[in-house]
Tab-separated table of C-alpha atoms and ligand atoms in Angstrom:
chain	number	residue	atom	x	y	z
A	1	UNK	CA	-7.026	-176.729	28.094
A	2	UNK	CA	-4.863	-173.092	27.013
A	3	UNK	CA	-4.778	-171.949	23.651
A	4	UNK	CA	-0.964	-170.586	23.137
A	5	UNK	CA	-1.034	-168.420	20.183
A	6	UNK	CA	-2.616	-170.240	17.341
A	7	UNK	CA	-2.506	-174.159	18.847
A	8	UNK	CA	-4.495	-175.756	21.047
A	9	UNK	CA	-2.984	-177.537	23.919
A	10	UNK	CA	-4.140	-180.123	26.273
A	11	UNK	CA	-3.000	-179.036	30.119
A	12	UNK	CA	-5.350	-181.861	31.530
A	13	UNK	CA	-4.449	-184.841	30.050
A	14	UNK	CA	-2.746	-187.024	27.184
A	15	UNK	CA	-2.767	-185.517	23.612
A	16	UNK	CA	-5.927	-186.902	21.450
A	17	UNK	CA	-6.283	-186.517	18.249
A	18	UNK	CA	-9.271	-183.824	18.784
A	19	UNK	CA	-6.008	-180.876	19.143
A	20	UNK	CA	-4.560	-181.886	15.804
A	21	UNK	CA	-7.989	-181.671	14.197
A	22	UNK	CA	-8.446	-178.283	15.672
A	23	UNK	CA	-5.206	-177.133	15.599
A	24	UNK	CA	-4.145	-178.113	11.409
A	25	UNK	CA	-7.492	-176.906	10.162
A	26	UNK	CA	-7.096	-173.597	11.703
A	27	UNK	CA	-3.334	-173.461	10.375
A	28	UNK	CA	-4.684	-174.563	6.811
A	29	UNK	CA	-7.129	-171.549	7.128
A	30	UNK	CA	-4.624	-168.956	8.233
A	31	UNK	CA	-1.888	-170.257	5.759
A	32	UNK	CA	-4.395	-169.773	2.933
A	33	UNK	CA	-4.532	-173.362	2.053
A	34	UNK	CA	-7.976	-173.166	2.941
A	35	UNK	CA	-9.274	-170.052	1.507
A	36	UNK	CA	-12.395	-168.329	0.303
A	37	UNK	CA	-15.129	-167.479	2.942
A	38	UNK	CA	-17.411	-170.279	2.138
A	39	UNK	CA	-14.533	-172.343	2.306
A	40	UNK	CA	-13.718	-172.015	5.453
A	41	UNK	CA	-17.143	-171.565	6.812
A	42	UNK	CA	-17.462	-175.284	5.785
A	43	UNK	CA	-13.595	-176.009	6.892
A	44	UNK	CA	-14.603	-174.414	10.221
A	45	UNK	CA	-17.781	-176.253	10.676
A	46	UNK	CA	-16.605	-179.337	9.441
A	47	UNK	CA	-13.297	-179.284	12.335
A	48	UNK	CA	-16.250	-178.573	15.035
A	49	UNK	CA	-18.252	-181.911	13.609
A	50	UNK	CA	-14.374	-183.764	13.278
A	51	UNK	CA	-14.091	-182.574	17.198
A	52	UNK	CA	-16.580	-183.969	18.552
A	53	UNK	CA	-16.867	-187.207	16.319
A	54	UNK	CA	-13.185	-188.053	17.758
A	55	UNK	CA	-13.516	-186.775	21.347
A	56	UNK	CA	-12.620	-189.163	24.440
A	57	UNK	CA	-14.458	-188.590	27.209
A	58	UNK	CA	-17.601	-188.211	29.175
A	59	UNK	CA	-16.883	-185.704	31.547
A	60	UNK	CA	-19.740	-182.637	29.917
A	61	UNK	CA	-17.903	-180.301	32.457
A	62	UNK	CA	-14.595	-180.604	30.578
A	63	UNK	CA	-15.913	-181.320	27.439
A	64	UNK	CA	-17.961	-177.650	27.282
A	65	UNK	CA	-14.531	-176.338	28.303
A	66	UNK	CA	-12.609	-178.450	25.201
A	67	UNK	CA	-15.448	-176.926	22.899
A	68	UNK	CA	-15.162	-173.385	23.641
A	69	UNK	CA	-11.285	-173.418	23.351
A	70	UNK	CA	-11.941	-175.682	20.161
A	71	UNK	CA	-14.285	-172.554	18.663
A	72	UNK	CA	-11.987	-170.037	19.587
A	73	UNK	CA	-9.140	-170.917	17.968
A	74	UNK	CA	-10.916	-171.936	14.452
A	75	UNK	CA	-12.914	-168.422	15.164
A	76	UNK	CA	-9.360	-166.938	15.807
A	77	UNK	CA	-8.089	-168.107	12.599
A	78	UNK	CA	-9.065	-164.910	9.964
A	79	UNK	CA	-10.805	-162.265	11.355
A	80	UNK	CA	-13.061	-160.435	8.698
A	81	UNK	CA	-14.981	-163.318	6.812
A	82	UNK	CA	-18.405	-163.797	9.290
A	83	UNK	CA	-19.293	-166.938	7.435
A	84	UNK	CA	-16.517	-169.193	10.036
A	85	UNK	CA	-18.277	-167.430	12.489
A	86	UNK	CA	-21.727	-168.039	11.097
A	87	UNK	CA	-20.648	-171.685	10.358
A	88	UNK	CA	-19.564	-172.165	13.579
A	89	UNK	CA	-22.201	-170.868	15.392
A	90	UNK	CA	-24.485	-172.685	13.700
A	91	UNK	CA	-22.360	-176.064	14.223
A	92	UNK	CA	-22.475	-175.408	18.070
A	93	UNK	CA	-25.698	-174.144	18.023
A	94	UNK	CA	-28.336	-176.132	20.874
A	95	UNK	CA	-25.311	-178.558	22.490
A	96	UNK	CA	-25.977	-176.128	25.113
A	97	UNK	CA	-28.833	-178.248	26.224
A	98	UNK	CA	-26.978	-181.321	25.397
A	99	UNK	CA	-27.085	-183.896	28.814
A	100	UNK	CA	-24.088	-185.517	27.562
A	101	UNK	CA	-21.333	-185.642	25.527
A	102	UNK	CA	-22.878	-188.399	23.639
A	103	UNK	CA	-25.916	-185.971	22.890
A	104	UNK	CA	-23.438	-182.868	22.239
A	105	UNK	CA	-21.484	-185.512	19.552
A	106	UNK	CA	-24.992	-186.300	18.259
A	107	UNK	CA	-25.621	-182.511	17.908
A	108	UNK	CA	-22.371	-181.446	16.690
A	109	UNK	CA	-21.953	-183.928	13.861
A	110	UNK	CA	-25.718	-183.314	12.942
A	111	UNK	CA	-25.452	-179.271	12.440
A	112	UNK	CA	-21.654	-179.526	10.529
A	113	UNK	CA	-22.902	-182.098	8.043
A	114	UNK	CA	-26.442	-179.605	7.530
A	115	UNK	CA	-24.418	-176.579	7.494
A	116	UNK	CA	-21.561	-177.834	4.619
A	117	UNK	CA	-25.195	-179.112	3.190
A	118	UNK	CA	-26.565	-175.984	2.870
A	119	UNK	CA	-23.705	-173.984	1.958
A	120	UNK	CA	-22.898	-176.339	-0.858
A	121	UNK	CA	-26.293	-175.672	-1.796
A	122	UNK	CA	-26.577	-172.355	-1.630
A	123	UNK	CA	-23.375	-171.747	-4.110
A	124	UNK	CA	-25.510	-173.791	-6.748
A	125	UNK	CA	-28.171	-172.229	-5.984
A	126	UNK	CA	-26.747	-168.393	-6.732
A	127	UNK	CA	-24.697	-169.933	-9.688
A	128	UNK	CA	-28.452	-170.902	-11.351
A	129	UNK	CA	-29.833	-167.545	-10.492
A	130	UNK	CA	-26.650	-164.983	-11.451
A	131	UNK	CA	-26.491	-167.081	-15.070
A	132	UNK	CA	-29.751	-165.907	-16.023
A	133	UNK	CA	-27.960	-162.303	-15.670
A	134	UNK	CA	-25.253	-163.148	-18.831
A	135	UNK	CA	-26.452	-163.523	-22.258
A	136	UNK	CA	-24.234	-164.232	-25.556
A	137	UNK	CA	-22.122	-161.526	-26.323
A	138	UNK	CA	-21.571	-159.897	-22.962
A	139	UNK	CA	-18.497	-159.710	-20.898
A	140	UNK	CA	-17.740	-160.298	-17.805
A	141	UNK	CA	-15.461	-158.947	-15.135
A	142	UNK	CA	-14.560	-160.962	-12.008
A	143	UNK	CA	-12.297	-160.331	-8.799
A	144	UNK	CA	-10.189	-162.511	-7.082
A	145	UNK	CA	-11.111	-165.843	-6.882
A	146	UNK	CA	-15.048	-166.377	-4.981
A	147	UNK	CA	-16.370	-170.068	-5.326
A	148	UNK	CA	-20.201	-168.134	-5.578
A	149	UNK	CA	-18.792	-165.359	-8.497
A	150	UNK	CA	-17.088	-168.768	-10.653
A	151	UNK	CA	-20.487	-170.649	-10.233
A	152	UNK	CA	-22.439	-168.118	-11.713
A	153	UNK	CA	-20.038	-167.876	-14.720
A	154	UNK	CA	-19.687	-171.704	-15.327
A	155	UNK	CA	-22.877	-171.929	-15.314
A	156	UNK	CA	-23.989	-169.705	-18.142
A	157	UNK	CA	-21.129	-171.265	-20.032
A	158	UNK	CA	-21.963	-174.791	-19.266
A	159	UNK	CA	-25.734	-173.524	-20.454
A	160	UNK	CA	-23.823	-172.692	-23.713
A	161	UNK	CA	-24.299	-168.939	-23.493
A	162	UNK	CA	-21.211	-167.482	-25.240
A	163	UNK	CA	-19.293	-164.514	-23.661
A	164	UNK	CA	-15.960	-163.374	-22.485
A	165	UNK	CA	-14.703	-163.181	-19.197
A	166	UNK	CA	-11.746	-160.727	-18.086
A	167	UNK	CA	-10.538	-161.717	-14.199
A	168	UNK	CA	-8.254	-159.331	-12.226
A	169	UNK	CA	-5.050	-161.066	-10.752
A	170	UNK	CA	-5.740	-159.618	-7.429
A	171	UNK	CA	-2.464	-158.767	-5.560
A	172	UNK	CA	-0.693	-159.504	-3.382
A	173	UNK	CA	-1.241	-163.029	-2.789
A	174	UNK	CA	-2.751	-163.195	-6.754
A	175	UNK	CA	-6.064	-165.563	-6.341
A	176	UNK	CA	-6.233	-164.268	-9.922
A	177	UNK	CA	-4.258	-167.506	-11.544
A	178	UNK	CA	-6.894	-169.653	-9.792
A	179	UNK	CA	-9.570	-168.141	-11.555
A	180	UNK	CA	-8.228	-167.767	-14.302
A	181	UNK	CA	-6.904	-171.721	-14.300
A	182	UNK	CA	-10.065	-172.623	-13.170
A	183	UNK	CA	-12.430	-171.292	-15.587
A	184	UNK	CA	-9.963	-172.276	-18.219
A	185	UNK	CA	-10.314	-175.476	-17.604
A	186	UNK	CA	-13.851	-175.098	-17.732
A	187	UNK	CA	-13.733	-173.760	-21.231
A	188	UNK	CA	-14.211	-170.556	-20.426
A	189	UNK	CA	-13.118	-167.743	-22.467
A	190	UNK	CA	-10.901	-165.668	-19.856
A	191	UNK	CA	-8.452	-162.861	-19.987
A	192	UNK	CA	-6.222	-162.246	-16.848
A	193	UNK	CA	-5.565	-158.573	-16.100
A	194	UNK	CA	-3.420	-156.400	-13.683
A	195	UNK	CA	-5.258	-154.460	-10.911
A	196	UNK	CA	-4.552	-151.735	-12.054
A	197	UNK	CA	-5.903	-152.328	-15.822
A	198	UNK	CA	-9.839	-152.631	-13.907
A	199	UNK	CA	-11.171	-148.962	-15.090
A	200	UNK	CA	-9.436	-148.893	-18.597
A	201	UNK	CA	-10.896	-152.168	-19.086
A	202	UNK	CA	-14.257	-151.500	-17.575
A	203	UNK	CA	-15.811	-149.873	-20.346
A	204	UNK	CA	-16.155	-152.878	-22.192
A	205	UNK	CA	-17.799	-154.879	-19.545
A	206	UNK	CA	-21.394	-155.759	-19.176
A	207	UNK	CA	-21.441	-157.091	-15.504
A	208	UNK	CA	-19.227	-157.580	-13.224
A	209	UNK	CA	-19.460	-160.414	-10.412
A	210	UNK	CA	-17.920	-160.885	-6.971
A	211	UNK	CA	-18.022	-162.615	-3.913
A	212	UNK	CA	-18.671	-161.720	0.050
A	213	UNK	CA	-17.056	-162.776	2.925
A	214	UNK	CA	-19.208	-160.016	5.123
A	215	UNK	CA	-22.380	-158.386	4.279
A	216	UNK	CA	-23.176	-156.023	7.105
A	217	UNK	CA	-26.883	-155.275	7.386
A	218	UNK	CA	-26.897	-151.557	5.708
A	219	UNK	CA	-25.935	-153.863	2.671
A	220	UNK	CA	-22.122	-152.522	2.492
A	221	UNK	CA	-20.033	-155.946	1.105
A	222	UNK	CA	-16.644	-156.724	2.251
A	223	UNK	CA	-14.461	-158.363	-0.064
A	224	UNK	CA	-11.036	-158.850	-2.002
A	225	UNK	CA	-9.200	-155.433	-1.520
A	226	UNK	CA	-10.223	-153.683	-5.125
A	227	UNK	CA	-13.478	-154.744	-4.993
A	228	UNK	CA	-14.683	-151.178	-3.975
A	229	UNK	CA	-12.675	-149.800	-6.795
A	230	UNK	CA	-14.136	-152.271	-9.761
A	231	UNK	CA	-17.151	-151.351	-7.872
A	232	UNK	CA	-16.543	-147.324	-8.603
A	233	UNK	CA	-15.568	-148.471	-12.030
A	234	UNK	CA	-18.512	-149.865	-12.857
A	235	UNK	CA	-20.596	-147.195	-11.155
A	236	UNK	CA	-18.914	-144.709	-13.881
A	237	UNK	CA	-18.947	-146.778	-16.533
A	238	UNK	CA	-22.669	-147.916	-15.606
A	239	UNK	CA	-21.934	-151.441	-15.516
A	240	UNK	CA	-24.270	-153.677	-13.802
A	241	UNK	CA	-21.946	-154.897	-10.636
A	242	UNK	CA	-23.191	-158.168	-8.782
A	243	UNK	CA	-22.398	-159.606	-5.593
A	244	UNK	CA	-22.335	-163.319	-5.024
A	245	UNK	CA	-23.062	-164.214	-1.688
A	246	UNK	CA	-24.742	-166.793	0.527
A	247	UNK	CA	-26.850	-164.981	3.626
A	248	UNK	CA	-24.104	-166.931	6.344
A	249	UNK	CA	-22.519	-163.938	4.557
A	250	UNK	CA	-24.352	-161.695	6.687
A	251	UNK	CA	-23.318	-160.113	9.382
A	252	UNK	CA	-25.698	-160.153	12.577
A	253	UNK	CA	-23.220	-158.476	14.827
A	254	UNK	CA	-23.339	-155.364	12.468
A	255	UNK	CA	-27.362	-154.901	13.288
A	256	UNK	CA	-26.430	-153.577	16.547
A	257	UNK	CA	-23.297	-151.292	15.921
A	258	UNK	CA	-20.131	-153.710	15.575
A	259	UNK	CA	-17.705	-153.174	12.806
A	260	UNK	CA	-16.076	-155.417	10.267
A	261	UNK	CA	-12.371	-156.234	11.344
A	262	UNK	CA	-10.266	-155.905	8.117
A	263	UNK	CA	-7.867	-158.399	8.150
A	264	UNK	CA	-4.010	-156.802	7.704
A	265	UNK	CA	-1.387	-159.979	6.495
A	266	UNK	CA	2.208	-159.993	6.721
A	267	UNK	CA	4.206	-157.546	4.716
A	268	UNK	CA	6.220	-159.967	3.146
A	269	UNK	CA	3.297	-161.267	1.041
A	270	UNK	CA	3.892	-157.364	-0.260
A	271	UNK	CA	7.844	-156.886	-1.325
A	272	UNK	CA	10.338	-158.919	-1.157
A	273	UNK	CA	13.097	-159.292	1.538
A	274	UNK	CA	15.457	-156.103	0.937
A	275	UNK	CA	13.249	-154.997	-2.257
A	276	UNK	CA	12.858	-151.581	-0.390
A	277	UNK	CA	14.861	-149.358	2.067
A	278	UNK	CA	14.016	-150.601	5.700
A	279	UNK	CA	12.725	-147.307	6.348
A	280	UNK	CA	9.808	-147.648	3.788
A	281	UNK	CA	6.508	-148.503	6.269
A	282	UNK	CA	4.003	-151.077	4.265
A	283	UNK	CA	0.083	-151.293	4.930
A	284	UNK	CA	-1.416	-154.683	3.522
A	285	UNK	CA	-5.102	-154.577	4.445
A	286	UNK	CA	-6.755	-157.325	2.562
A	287	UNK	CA	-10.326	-156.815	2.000
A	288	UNK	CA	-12.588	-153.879	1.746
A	289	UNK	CA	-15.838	-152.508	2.161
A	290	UNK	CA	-17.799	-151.246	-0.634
A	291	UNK	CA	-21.097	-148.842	-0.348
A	292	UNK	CA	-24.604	-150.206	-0.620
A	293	UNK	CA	-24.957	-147.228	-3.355
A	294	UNK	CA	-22.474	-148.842	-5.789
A	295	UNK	CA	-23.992	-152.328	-5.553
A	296	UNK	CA	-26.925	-153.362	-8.352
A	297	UNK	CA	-28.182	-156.645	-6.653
A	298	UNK	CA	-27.041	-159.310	-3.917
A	299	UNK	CA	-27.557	-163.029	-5.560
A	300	UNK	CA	-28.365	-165.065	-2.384
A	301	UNK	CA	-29.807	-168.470	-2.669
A	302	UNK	CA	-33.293	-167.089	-1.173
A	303	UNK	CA	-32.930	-164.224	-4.530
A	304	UNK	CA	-31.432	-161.399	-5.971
A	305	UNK	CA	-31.991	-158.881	-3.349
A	306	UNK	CA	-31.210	-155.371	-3.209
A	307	UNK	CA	-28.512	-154.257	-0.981
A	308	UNK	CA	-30.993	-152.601	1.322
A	309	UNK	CA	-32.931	-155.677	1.896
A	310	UNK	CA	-30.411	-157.322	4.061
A	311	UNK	CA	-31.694	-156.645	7.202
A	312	UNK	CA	-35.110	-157.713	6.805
A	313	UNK	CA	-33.795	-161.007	5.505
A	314	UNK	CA	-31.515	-161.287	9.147
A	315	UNK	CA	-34.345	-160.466	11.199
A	316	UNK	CA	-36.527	-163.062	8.963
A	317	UNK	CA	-33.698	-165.871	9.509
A	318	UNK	CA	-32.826	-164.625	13.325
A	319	UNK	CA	-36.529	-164.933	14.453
A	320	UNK	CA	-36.275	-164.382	18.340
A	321	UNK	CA	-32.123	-164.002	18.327
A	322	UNK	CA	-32.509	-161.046	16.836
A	323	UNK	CA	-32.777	-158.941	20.413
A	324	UNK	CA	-30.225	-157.295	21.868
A	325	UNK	CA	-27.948	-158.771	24.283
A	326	UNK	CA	-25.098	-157.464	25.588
B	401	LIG	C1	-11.280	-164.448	-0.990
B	401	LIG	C2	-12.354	-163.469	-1.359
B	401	LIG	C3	-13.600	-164.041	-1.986
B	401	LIG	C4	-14.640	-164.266	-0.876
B	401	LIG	C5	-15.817	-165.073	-1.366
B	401	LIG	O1	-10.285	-163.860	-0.191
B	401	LIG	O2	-12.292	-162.286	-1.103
B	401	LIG	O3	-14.129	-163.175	-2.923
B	401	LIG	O4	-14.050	-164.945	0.209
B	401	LIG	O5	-15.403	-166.352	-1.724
B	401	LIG	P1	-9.103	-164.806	0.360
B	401	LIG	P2	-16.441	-167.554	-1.881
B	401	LIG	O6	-8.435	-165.409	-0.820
B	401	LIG	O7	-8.228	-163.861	1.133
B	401	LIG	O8	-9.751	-165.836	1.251
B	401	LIG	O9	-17.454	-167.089	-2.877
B	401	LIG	O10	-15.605	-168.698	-2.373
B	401	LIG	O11	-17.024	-167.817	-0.546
């Protein structure tokens, strides 16, 4: 088994259906049809449980081998959200000690259908707790378009609180009309707004909400690039500014020094083809990281936590993993 580039390809024998499975989910995940870091946490997981439900074979040898190369390339697939990574890890987590490939199936399918569990969970979860945080009257700024920031809002709405909602279209690739589509639809009342409108805007806002895809354990949040500066915004205009994420959100590589990989897409996604003299470089970093300082509370599914609780809450859920290895 290679991987060459982004697809996995068998070098040992026939083609089985366990390389498509592999090989379209992490496509659908860097082609943004999958999007949204719990999303693909559960995409991710889910392709790991689809692997090993429709591998051939027996041989545990070349079956460990099939795995790895399987994990890489759905790890490989966006760099900055740690929730695949979490998700993953937690699919693969004990087929170590798996006999056979029968047992590592067994194992596999087990910890993808408890993981997509729990992280479906978890997003209803938050979306009970953040609710309690909107009352009539207030509104509400959002960014980009997080699964755990729209099930806070629907469900204060869908408790029949009454407030407004003003969601930022977040360039380039404009998640924005999603949100704004889907809480339409849920009978939300929602304004769309340029980035750039956030600060002028701001003033009227009583709470903002946004999602994760990395929490590192200092409690700095990496998002949707912008968030830090709705984040600054709100700071100024002394807005109460939420975060929305599950704890697979966390980050356990960043207790012991790594750093968040900010994903940078394709410049096309920026201008269009002969928009701009060729000479004209373009940077399109995608997410960002915004300071513990300028964050009022974490909703996680086990609470709203201040930032600066994070890392007790990873040593809590890392137990004995949480030791250094190199
Ligand atoms: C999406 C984004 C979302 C988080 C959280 O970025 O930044 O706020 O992923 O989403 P992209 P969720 O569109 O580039 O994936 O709450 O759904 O996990």
């Amino acid at each position: 088994m290679e991987i060459t580039g982004n697809l996995l390809i068998s070098v040992k024998r026939d083609a089985v259906p366990v390389q498509d499975i592999i090989a379209e989910t992490s496509e659908r995940i860097r082609d943004m049809t999958i999007r949204g870091a719990g999303r693909i946490a559960r995409a991710g997981a889910d392709a790991i449980g689809r692997f090993a439900e429709t591998y051939q074979g027996n041989d545990m040898e070349v079956f460990r081998e099939d795995l790895r190369a399987a994990t890489r390339t759905i790890l490989d697939s966006r760099p900055t959200a740690v929730s695949l990574w979490n998700g993953v890890h937690s699919t693969i987590m004990g087929v170590d000690d798996a006999a056979s490939v029968d047992q590592a199936r067994e194992i596999l399918m087990r910890n993808a259908r408890a993981f997509c569990e729990r992280s479906e969970k978890a997003v209803e979860t938050i979306a009970r707790i953040g609710a309690k945080r909107i009352r009539d009257g207030d509104s509400v700024m959002t960014h980009c378009n997080s699964s755990a920031a729209l099930g806070v809002i629907k469900e204060a709405h869908r408790q029949g609180k009454e407030f407004r909602v003003f969601a930022t279209e977040s360039r380039p690739w404009r998640q924005g009309i999603l949100t704004v589509t889907e809480l339409a639809e849920a009978g939300v009342d929602v304004t769309l707004i340029i980035d750039s409108a956030v600060r002028y805007v701001m003033n009227d806002i009583d709470e903002v909400f946004v999602g994760a895809d990395t929490i590192t354990s200092h409690g700095a949040v990496i998002n949707k690039i912008g968030t830090s500066q709705l984040a600054l915004a709100a700071h100024e205009a002394r807005t109460n500014f939420f975060v929305c994420g599950e704890t697979y959100k966390f980050s356990p590589m960043t207790m012991f020094g790594d750093m968040v990989e900010i994903e940078e897409r394709e410049t096309s996604e920026v201008v269009r083809p002969g928009e701009i003299p060729e000479s004209v470089k373009i940077f399109n970093p995608v997410f960002d990281s915004t300071p513990a300082q300028y964050i009022d509370a974490i909703i996680t599914e086990v609470g709203m936590v201040p930032p600066t609780a994070v890392y007790s809450i990873m040593v809590r859920q890392l137990g004995d993993a949480v030791f250094y290895k190199e």
